[in-house]
mmCIF file with all atom_site columns, C-alpha atoms in Angstrom:
data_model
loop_
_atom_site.group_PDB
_atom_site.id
_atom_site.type_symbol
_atom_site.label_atom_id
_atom_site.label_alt_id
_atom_site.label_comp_id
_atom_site.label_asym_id
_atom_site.label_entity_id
_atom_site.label_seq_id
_atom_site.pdbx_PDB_ins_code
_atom_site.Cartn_x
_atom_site.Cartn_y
_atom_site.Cartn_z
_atom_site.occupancy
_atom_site.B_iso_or_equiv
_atom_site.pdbx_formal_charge
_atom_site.auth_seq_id
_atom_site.auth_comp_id
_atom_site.auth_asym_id
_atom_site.auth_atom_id
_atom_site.pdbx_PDB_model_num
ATOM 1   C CA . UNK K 1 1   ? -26.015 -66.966 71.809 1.00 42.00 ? 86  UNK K CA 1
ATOM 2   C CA . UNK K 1 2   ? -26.271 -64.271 74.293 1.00 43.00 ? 87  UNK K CA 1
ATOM 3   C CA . UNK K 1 3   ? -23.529 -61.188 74.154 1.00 47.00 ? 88  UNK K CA 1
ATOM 4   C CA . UNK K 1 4   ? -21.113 -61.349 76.840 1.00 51.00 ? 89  UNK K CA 1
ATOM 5   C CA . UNK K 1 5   ? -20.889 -58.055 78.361 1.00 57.00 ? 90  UNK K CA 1
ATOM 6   C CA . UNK K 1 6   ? -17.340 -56.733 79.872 1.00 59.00 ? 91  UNK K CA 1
ATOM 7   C CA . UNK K 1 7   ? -18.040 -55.621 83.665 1.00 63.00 ? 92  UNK K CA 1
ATOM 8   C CA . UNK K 1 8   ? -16.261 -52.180 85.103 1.00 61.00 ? 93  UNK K CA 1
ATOM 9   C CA . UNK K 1 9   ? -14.067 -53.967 86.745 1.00 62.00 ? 94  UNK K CA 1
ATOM 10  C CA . UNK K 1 10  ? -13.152 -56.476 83.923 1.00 61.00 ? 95  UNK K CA 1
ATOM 11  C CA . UNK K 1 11  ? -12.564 -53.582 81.309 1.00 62.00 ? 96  UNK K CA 1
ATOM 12  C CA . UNK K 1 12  ? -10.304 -52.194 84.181 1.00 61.00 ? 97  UNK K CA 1
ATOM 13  C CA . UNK K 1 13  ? -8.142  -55.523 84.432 1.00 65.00 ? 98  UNK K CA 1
ATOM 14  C CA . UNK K 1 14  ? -8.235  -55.022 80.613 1.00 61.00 ? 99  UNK K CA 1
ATOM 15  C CA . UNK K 1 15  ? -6.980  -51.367 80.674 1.00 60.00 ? 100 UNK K CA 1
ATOM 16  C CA . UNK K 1 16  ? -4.367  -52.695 83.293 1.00 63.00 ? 101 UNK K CA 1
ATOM 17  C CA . UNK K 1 17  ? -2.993  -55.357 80.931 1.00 61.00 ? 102 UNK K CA 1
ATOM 18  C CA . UNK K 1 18  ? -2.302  -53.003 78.213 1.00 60.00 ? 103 UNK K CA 1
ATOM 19  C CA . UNK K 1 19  ? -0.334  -50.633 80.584 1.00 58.00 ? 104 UNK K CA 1
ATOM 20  C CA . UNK K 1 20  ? 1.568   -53.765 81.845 1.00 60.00 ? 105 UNK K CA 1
ATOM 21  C CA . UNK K 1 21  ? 2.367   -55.357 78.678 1.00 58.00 ? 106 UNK K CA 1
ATOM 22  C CA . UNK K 1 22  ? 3.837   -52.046 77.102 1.00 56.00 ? 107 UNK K CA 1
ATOM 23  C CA . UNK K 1 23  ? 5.454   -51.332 80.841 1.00 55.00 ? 108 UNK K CA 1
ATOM 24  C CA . UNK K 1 24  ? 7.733   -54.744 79.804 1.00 56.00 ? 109 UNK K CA 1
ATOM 25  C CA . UNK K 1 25  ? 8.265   -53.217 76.483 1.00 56.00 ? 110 UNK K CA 1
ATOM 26  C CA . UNK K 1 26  ? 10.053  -50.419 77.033 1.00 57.00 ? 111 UNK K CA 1
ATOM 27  C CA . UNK K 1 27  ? 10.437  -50.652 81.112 1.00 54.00 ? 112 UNK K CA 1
ATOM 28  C CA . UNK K 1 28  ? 14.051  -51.010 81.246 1.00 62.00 ? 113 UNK K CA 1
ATOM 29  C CA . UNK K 1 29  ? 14.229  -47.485 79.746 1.00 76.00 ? 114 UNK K CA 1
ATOM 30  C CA . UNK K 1 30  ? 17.816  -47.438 78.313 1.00 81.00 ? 115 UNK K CA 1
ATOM 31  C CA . UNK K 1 31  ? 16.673  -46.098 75.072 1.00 84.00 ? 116 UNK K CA 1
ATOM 32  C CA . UNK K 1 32  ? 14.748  -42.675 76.897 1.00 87.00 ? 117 UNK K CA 1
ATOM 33  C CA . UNK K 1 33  ? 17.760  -42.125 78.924 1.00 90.00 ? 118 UNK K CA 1
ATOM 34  C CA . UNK K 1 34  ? 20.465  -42.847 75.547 1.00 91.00 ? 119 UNK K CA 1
ATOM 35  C CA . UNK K 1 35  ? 18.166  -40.150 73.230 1.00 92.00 ? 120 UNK K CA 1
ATOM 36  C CA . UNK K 1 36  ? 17.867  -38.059 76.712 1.00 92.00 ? 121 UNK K CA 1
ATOM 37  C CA . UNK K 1 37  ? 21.562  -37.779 77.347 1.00 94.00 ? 122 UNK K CA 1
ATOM 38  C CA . UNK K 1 38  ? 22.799  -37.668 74.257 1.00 94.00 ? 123 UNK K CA 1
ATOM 39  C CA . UNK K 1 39  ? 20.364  -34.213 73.856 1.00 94.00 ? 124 UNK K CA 1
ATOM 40  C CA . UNK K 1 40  ? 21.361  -32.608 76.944 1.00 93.00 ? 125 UNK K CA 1
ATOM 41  C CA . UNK K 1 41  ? 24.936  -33.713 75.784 1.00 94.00 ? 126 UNK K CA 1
ATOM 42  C CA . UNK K 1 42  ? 24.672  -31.762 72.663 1.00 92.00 ? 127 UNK K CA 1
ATOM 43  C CA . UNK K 1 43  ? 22.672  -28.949 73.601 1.00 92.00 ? 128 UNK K CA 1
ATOM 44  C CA . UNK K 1 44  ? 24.452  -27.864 76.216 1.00 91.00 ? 129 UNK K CA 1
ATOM 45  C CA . UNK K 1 45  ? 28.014  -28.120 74.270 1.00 92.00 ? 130 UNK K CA 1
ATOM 46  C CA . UNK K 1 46  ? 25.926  -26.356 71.692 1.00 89.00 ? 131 UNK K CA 1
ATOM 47  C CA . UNK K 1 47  ? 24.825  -23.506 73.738 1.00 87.00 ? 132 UNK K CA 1
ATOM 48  C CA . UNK K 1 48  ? 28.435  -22.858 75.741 1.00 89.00 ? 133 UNK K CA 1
ATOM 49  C CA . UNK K 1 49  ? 30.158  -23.388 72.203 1.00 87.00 ? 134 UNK K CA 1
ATOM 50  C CA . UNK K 1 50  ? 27.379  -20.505 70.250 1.00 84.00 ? 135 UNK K CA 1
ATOM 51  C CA . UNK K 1 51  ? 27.891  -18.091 73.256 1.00 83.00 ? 136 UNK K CA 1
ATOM 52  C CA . UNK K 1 52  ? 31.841  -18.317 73.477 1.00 87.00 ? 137 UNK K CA 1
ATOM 53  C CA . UNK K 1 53  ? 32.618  -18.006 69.885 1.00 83.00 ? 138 UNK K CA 1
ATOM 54  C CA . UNK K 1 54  ? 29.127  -16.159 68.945 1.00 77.00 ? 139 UNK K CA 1
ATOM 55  C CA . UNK K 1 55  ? 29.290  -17.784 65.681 1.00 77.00 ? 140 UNK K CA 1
ATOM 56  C CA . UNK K 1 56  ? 26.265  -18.381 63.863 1.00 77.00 ? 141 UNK K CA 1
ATOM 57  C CA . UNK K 1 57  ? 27.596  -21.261 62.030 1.00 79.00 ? 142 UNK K CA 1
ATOM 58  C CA . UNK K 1 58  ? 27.517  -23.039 65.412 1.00 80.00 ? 143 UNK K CA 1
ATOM 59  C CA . UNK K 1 59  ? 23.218  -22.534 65.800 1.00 81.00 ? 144 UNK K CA 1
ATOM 60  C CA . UNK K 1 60  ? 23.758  -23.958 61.792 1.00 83.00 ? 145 UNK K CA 1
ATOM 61  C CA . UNK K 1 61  ? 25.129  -27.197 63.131 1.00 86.00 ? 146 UNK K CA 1
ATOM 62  C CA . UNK K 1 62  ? 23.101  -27.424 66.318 1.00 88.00 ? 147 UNK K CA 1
ATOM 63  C CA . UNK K 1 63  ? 19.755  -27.509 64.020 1.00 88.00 ? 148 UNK K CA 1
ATOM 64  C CA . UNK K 1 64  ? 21.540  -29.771 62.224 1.00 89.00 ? 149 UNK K CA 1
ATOM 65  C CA . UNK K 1 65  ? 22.289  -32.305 65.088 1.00 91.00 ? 150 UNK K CA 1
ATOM 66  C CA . UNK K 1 66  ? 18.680  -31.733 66.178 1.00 93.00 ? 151 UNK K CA 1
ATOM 67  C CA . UNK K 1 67  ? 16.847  -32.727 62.904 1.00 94.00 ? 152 UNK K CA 1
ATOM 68  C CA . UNK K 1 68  ? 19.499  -36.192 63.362 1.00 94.00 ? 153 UNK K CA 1
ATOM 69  C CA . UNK K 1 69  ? 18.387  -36.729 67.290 1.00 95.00 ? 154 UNK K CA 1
ATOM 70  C CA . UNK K 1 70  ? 14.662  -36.592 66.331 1.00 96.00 ? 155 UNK K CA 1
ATOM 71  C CA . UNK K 1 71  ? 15.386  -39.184 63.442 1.00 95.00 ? 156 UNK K CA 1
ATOM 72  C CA . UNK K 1 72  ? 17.331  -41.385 66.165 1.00 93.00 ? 157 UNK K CA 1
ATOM 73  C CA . UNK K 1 73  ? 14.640  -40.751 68.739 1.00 92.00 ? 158 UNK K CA 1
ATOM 74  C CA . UNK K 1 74  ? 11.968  -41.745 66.381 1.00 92.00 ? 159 UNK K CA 1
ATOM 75  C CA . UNK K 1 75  ? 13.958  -44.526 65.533 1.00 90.00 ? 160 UNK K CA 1
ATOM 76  C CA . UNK K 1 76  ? 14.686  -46.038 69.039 1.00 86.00 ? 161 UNK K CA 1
ATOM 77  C CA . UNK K 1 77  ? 11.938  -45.113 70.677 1.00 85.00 ? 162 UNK K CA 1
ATOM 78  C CA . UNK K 1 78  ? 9.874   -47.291 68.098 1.00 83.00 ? 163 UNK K CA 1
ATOM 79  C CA . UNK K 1 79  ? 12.771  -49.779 68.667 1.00 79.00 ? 164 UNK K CA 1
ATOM 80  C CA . UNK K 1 80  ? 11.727  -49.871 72.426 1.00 77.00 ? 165 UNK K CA 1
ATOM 81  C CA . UNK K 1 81  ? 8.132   -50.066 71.935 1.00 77.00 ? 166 UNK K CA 1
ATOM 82  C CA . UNK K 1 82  ? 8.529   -52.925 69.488 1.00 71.00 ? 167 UNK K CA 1
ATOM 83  C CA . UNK K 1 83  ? 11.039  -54.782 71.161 1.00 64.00 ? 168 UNK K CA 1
ATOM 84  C CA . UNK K 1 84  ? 8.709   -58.055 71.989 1.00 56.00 ? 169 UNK K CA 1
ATOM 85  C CA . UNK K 1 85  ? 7.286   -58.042 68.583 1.00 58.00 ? 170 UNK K CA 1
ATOM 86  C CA . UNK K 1 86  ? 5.366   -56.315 65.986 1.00 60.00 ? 171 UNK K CA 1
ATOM 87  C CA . UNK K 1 87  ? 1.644   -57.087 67.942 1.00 68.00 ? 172 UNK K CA 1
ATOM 88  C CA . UNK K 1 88  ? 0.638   -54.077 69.814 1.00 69.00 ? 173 UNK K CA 1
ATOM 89  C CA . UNK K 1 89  ? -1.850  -53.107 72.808 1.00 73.00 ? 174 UNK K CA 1
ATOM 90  C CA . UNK K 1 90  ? -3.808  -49.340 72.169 1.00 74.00 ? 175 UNK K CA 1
ATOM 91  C CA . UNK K 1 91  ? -1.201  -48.243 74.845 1.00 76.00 ? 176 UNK K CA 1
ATOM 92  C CA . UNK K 1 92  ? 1.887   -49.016 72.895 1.00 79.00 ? 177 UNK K CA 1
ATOM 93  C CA . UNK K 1 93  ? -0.086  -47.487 69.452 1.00 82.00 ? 178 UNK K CA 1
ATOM 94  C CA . UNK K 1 94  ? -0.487  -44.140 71.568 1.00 86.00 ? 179 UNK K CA 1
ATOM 95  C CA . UNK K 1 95  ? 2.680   -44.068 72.791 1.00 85.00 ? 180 UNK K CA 1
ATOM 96  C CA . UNK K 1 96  ? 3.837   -44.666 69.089 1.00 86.00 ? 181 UNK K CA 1
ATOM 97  C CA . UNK K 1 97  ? 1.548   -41.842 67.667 1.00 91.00 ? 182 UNK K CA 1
ATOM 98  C CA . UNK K 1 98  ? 3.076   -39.839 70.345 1.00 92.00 ? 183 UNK K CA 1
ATOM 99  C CA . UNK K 1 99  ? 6.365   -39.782 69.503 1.00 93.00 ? 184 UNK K CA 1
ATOM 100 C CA . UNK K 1 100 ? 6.052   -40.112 66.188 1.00 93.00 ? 185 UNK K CA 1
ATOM 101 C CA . UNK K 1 101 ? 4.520   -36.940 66.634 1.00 94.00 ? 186 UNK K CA 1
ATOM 102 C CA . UNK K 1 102 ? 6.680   -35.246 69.194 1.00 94.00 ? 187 UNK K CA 1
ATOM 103 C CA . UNK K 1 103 ? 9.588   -36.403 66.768 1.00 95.00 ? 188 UNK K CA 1
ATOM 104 C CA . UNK K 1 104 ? 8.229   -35.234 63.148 1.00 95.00 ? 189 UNK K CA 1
ATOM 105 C CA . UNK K 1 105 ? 7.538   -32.075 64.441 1.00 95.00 ? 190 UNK K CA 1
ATOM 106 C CA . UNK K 1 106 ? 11.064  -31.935 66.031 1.00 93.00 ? 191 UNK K CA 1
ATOM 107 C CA . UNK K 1 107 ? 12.031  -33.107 62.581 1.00 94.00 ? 192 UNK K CA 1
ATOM 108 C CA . UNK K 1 108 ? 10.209  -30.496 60.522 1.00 93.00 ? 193 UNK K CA 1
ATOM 109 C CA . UNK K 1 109 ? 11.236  -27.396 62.418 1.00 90.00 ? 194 UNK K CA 1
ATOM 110 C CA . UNK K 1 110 ? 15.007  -27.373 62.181 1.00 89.00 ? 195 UNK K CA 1
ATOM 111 C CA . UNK K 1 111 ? 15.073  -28.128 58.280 1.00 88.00 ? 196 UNK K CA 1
ATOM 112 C CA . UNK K 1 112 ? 12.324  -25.821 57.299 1.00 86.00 ? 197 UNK K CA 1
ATOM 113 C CA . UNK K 1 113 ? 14.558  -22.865 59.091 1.00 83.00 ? 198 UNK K CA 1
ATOM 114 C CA . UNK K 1 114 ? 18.006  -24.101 57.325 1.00 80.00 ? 199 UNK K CA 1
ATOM 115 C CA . UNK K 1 115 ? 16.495  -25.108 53.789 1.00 81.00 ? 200 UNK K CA 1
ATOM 116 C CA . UNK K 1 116 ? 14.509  -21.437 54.185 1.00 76.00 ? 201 UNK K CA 1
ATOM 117 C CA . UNK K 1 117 ? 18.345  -20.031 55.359 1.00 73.00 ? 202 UNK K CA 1
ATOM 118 C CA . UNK K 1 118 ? 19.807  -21.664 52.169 1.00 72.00 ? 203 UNK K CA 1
ATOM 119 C CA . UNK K 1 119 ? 17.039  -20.235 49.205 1.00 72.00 ? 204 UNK K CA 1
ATOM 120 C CA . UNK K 1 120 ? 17.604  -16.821 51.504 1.00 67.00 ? 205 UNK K CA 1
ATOM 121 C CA . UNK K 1 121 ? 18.206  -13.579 49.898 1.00 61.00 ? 206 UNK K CA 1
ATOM 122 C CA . UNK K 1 122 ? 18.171  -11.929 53.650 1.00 57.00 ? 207 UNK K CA 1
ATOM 123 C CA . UNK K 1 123 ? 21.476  -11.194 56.234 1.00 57.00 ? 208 UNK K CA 1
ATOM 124 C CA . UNK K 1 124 ? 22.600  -13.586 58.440 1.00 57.00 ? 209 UNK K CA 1
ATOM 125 C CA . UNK K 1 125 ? 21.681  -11.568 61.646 1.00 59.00 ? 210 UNK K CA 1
ATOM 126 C CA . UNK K 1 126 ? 17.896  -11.576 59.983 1.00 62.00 ? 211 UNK K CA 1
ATOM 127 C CA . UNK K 1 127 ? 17.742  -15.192 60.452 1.00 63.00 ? 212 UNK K CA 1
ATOM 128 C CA . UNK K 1 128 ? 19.195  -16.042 62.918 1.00 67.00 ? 213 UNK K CA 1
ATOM 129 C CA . UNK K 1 129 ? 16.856  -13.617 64.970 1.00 70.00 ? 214 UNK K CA 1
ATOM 130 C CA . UNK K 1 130 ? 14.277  -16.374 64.784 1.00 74.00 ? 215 UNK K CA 1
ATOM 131 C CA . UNK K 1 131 ? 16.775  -19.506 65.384 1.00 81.00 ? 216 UNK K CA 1
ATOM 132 C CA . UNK K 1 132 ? 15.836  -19.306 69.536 1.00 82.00 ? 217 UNK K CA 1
ATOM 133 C CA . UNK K 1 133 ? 12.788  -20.661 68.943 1.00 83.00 ? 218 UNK K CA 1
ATOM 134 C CA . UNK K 1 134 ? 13.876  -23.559 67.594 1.00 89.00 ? 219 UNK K CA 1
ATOM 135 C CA . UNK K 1 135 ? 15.541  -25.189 70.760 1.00 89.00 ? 220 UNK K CA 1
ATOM 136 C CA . UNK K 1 136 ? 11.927  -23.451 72.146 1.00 86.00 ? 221 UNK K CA 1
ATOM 137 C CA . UNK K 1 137 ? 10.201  -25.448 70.263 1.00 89.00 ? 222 UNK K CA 1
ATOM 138 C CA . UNK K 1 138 ? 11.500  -28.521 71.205 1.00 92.00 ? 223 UNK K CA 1
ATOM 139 C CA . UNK K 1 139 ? 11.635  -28.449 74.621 1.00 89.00 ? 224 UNK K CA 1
ATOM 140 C CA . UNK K 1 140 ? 7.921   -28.182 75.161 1.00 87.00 ? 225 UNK K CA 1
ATOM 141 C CA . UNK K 1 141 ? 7.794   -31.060 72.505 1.00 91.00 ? 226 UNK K CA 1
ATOM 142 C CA . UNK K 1 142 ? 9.782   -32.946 75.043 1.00 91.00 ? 227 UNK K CA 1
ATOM 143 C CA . UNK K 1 143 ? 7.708   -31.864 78.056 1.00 88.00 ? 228 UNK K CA 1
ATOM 144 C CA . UNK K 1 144 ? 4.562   -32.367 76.486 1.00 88.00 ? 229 UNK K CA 1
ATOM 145 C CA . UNK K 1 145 ? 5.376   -35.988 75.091 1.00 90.00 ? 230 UNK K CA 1
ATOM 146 C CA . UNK K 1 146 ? 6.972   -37.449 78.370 1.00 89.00 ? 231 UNK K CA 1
ATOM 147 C CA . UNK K 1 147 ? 4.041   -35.911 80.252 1.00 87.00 ? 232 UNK K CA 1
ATOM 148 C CA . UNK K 1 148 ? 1.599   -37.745 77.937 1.00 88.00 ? 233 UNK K CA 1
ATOM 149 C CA . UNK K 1 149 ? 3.983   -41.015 78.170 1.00 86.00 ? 234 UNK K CA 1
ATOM 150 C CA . UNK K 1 150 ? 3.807   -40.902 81.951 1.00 86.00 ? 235 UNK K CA 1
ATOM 151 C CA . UNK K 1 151 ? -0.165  -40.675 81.412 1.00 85.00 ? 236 UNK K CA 1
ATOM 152 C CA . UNK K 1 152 ? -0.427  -43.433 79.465 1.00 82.00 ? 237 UNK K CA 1
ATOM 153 C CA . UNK K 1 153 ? 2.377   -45.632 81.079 1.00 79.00 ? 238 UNK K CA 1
ATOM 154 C CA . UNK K 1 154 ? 0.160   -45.180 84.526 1.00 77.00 ? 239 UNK K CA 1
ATOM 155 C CA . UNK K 1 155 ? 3.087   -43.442 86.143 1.00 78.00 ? 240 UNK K CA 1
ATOM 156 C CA . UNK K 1 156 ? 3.189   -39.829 88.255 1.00 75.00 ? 241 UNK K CA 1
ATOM 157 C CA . UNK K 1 157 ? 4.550   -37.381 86.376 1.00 70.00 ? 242 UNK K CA 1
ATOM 158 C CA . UNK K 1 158 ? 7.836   -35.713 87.152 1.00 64.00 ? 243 UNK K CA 1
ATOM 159 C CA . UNK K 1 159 ? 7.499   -32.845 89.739 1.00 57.00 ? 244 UNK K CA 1
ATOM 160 C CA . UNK K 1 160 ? 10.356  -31.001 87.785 1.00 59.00 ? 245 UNK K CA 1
ATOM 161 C CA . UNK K 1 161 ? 8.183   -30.839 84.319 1.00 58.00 ? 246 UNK K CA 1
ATOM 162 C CA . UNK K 1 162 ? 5.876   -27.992 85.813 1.00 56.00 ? 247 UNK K CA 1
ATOM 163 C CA . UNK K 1 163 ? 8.877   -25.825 86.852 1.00 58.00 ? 248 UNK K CA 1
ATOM 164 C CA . UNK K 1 164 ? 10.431  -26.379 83.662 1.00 60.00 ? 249 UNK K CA 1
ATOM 165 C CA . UNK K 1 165 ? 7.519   -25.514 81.417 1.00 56.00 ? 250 UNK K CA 1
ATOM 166 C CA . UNK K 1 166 ? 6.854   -22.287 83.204 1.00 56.00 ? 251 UNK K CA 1
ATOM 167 C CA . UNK K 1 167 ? 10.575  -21.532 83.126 1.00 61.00 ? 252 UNK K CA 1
ATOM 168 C CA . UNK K 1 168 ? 10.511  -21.566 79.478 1.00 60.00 ? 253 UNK K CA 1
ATOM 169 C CA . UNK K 1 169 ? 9.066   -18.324 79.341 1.00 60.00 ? 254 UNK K CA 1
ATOM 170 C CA . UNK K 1 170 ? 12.171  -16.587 80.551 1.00 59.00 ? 255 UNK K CA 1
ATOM 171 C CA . UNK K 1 171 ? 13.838  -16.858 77.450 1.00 61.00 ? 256 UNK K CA 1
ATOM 172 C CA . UNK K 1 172 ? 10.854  -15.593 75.333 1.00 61.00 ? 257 UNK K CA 1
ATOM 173 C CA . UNK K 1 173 ? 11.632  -12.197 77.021 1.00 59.00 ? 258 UNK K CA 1
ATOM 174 C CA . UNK K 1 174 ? 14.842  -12.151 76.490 1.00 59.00 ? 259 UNK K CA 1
ATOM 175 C CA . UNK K 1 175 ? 13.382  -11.283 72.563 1.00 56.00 ? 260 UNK K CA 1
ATOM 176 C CA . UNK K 1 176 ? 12.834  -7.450  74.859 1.00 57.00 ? 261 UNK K CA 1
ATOM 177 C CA . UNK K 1 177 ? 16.361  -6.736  75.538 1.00 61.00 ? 262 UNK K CA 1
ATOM 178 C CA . UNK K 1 178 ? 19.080  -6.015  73.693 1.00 64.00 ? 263 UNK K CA 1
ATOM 179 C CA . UNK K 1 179 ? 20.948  -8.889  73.339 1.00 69.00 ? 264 UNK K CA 1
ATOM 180 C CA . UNK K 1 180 ? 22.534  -10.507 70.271 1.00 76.00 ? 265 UNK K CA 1
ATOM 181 C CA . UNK K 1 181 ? 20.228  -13.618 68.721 1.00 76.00 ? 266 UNK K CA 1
ATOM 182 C CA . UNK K 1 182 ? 23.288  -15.459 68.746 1.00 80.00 ? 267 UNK K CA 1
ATOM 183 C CA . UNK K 1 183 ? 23.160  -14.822 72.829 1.00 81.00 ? 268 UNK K CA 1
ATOM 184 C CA . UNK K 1 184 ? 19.292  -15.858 73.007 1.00 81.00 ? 269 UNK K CA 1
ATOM 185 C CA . UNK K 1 185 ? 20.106  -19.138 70.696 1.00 85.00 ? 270 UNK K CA 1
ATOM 186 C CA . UNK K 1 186 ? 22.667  -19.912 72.874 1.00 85.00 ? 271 UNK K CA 1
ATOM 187 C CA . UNK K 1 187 ? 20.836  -19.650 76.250 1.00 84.00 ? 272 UNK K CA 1
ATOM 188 C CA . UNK K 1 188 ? 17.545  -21.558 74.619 1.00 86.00 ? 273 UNK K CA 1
ATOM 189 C CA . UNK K 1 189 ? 19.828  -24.908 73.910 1.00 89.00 ? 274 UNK K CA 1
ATOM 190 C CA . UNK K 1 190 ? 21.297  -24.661 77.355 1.00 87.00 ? 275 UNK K CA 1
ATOM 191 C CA . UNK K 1 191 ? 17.194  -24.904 78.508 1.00 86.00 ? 276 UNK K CA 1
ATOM 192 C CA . UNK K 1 192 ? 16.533  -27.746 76.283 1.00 89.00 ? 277 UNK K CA 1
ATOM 193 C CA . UNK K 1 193 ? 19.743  -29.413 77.823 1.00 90.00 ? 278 UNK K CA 1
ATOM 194 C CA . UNK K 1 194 ? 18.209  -28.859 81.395 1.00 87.00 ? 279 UNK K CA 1
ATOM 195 C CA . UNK K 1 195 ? 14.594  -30.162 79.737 1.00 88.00 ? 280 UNK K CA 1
ATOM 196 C CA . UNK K 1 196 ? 16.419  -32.910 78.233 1.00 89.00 ? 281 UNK K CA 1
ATOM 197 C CA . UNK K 1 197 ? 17.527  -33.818 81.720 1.00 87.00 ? 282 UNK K CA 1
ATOM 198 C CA . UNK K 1 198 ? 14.916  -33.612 83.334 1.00 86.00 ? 283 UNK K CA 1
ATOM 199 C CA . UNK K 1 199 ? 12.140  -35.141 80.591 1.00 87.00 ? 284 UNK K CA 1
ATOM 200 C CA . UNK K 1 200 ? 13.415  -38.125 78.586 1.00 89.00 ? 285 UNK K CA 1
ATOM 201 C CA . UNK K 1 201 ? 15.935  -39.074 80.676 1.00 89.00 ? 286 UNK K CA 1
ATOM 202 C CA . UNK K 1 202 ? 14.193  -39.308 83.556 1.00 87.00 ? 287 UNK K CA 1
ATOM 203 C CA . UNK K 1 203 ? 11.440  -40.716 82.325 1.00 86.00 ? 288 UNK K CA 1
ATOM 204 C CA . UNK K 1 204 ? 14.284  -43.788 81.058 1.00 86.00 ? 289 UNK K CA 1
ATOM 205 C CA . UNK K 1 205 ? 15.276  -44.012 84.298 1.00 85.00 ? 290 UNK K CA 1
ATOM 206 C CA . UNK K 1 206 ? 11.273  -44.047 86.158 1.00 83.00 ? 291 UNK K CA 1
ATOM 207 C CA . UNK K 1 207 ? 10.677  -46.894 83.471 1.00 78.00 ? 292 UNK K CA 1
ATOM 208 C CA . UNK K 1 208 ? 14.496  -48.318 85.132 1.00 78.00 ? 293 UNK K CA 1
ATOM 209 C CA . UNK K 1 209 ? 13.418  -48.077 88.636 1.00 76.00 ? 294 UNK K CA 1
ATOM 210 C CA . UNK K 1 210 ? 9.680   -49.639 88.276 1.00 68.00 ? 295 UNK K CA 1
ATOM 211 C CA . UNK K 1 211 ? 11.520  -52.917 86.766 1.00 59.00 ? 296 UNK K CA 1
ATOM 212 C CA . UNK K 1 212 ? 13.630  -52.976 89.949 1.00 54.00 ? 297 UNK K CA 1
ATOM 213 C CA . UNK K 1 213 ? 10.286  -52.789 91.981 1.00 52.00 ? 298 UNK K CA 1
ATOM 214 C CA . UNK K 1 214 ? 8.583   -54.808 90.370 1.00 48.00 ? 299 UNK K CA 1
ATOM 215 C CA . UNK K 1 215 ? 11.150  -57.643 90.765 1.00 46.00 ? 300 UNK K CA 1
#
């Protein structure tokens, strides 16, 4: 028997297929823009809340509620990618090992810092001078994993993610001034709230809008 050999443009109809097939998987987006809005829900209550009371107890509970949204995000998103059964294309796999990814780290981050904060023999105010970088942290998780989603989903990426990732920045220098960490903490969830925004729940509602065209 001779060996069949896959033409350019049939391993492109192939490559096509996969996108398609895990475009109907998640394409009506509602789970990006329900883990998307309910993060830019609680980080920015969690930012004006930390910088009207300045109580540290508040960046406590906001790591908190981030190490439970990256167990829910992990959780739906695999929901989303699943949803027409357990037999997936390479696309939905990478999209998987991406958020899996983008979501253990997410995980990992918060409850080192608070398990660390809890066998502490250190102040408060020592600690909490490196809580910022924890709403940091995730927010280029976020940017990076909806920019690799768009990649793989065949989509454009977001015009905002750009402006977004080199606005980060700005609060890294905010570690030069003298301002309370309880201020910095506070202005780095109200970022992730606007990355939130502008990341997973857009991307929910891009998946939203190409089922409409495609009808």
């Amino acid at each position: 028997m001779e060996d069949k050999r896959i033409s350019e443009k049939e391993s492109l109809e192939i490559i096509t297929q996969m996108i398609q097939k895990t475009r109907r998987n998640v394409v009506d987006g509602n789970n990006f823009i329900y883990i998307g809005l309910s993060l830019m829900v609680l980080s920015l209550l969690a930012g004006i809340f930390t910088l009207l009371t300045e109580n540290h107890w508040f960046a406590v509970v906001s790591m908190s509620l981030l190490v439970i949204w990256n167990i829910c995000a992990w959780f739906f998103v695999r929901k989303a990618i699943k949803r027409n059964g357990d037999s997936l294309s390479y696309t939905d796999n990478m999209l998987k090992i991406t958020w899996d990814t983008i979501c253990g780290i997410g995980f990992a981050i918060p409850l080192m810092i608070m398990i660390g904060l809890l066998f502490s023999s250190g102040s408060y105010s020592t600690m909490l001078s490196h809580y910022w970088t924890v709403p940091l942290i995730q927010s280029i998780l976020l940017i990076v994993g909806c920019m690799i989603s768009r990649q793989l989903l065949g989509m454009s990426l977001s015009p905002m993610s750009g402006l977004l990732g080199a606005s980060i920045p700005l609060v890294v220098l905010m570690v030069n001034f003298e301002v309370s960490p309880i201020f910095e903490f506070g202005c780095a969830m109200a970022v992730l709230a606007i990355v939130a925004a502008f990341t997973v729940t857009t991307l929910g509602v891009s998946l939203k809008r190409n089922k409409s065209c495609a009808v």
